[in-house]
PDB file of C-alpha atoms in Angstrom:
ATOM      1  CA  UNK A   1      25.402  96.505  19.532  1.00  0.00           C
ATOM      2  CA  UNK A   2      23.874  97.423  22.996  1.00  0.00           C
ATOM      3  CA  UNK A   3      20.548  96.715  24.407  1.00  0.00           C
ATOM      4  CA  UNK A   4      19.155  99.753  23.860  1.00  0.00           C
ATOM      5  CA  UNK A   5      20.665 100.214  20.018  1.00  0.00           C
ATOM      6  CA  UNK A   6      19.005  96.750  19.250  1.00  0.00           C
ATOM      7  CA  UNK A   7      15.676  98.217  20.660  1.00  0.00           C
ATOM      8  CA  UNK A   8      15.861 101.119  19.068  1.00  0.00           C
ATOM      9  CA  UNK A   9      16.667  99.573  15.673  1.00  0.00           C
ATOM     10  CA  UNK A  10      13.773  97.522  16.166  1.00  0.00           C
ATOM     11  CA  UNK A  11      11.602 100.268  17.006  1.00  0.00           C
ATOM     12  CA  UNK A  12      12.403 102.122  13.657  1.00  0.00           C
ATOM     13  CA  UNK A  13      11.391  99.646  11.854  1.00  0.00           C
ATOM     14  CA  UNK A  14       8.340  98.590  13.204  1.00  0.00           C
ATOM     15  CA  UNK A  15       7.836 102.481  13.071  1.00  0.00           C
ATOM     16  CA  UNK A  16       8.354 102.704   9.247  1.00  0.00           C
ATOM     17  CA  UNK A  17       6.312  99.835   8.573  1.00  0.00           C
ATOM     18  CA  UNK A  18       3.119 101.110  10.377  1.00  0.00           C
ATOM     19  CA  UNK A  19       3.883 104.855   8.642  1.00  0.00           C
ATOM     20  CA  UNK A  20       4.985 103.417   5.097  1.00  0.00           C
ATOM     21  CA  UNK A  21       2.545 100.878   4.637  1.00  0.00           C
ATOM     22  CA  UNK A  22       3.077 100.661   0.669  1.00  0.00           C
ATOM     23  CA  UNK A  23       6.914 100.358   0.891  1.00  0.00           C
ATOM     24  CA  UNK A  24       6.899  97.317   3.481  1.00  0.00           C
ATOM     25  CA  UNK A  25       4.174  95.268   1.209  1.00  0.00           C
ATOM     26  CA  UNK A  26       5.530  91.782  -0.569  1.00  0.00           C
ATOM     27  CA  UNK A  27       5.493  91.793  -4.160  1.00  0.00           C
ATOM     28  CA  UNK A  28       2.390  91.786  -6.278  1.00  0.00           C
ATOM     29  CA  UNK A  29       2.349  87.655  -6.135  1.00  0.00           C
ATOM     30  CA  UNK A  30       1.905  87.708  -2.518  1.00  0.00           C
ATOM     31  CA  UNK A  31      -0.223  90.826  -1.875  1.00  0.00           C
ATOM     32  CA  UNK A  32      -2.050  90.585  -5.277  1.00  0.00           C
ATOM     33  CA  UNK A  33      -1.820  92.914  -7.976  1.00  0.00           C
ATOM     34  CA  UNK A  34      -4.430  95.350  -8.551  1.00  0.00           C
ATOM     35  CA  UNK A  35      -5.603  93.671 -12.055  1.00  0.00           C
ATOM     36  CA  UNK A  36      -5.379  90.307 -12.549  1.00  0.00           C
ATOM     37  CA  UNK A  37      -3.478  88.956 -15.146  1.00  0.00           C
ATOM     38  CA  UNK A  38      -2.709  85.391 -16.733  1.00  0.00           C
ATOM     39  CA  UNK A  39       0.729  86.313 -15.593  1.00  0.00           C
ATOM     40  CA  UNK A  40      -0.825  86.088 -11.669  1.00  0.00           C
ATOM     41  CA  UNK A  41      -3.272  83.625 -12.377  1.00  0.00           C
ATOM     42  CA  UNK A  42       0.077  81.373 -13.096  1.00  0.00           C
ATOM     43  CA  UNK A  43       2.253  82.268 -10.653  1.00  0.00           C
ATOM     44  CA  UNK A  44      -0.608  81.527  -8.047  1.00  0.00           C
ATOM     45  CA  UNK A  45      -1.699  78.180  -9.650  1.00  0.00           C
ATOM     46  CA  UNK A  46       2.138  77.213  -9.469  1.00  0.00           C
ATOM     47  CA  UNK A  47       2.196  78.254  -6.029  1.00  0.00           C
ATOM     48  CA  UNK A  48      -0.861  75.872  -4.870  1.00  0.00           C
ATOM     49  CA  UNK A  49       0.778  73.616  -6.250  1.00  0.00           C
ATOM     50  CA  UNK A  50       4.011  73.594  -4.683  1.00  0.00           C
ATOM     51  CA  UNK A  51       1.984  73.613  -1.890  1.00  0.00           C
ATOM     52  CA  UNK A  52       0.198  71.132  -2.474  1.00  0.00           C
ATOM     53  CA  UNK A  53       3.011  68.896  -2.864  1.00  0.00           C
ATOM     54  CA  UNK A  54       4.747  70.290   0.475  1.00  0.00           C
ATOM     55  CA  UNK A  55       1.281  68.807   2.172  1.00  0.00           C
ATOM     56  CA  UNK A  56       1.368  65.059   0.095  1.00  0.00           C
ATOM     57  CA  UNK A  57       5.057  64.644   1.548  1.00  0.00           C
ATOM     58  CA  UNK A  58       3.838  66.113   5.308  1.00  0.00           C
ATOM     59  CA  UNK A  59       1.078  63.281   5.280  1.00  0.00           C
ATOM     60  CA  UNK A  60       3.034  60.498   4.110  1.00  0.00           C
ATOM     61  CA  UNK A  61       5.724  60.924   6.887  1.00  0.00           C
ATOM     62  CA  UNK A  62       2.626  60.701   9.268  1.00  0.00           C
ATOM     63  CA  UNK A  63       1.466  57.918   7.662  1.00  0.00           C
ATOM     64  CA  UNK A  64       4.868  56.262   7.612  1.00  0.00           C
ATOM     65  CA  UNK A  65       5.092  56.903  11.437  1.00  0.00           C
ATOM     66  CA  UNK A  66       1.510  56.114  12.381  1.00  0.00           C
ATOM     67  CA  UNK A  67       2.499  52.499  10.368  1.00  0.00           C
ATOM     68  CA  UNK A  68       5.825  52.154  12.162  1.00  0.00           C
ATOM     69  CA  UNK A  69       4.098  52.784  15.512  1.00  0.00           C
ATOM     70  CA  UNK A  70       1.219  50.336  14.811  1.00  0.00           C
ATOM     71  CA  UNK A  71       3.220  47.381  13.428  1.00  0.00           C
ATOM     72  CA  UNK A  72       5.898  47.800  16.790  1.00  0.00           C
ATOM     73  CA  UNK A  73       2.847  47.653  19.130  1.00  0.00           C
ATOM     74  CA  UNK A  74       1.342  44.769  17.000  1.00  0.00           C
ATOM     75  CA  UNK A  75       4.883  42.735  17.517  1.00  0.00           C
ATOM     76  CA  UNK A  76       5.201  43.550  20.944  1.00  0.00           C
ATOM     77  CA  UNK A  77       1.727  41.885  21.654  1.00  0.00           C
ATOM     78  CA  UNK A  78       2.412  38.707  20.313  1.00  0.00           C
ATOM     79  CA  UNK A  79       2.974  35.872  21.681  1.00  0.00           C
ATOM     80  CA  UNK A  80       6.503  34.865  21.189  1.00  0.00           C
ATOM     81  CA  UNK A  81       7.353  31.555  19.412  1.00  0.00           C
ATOM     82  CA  UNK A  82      10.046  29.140  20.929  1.00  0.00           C
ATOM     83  CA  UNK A  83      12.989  28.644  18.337  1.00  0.00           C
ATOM     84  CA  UNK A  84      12.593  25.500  16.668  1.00  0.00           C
ATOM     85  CA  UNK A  85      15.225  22.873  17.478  1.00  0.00           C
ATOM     86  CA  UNK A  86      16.598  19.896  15.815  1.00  0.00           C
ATOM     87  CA  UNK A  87      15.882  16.596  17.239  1.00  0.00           C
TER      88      UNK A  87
END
């Protein structure tokens, strides 16, 4: 595919998603249906929760990181102890 095919490709479609606004919408979960239903109301409550979860996981790998950094810059500060020998 040339350039110019890829650009013109590209061009259609922005083109018949400015003109055909309806047909380039997401499904009624995502743009909301035009009555709310318990059917909705579910699918929504499942969603904040997924994304909820997505978030817990996101700040315990920062936390795990923050922890890692702080306890290597804790080690590196102190002093270090001479090896105990045997008399």
């Amino acid at each position: 595919m040339t350039r110019s095919a890829k650009a013109l490709f590209v061009g259609a479609i922005v083109c018949a998603t400015l003109l055909l606004p309806e047909a380039s919408r997401a499904c009624s979960v995502c743009f909301g249906p035009e009555e709310e239903g318990t059917l909705s109301a579910g699918l929504n409550a499942g969603i904040a929760v997924l994304l909820g979860l997505v978030l817990v996981v996101q700040v315990l790998v920062v936390c795990f990181f923050v922890r890692a950094i702080r306890r290597s810059r804790r080690s590196a500060e102190a002093p270090a102890t001479p090896a105990e020998t045997s008399p």
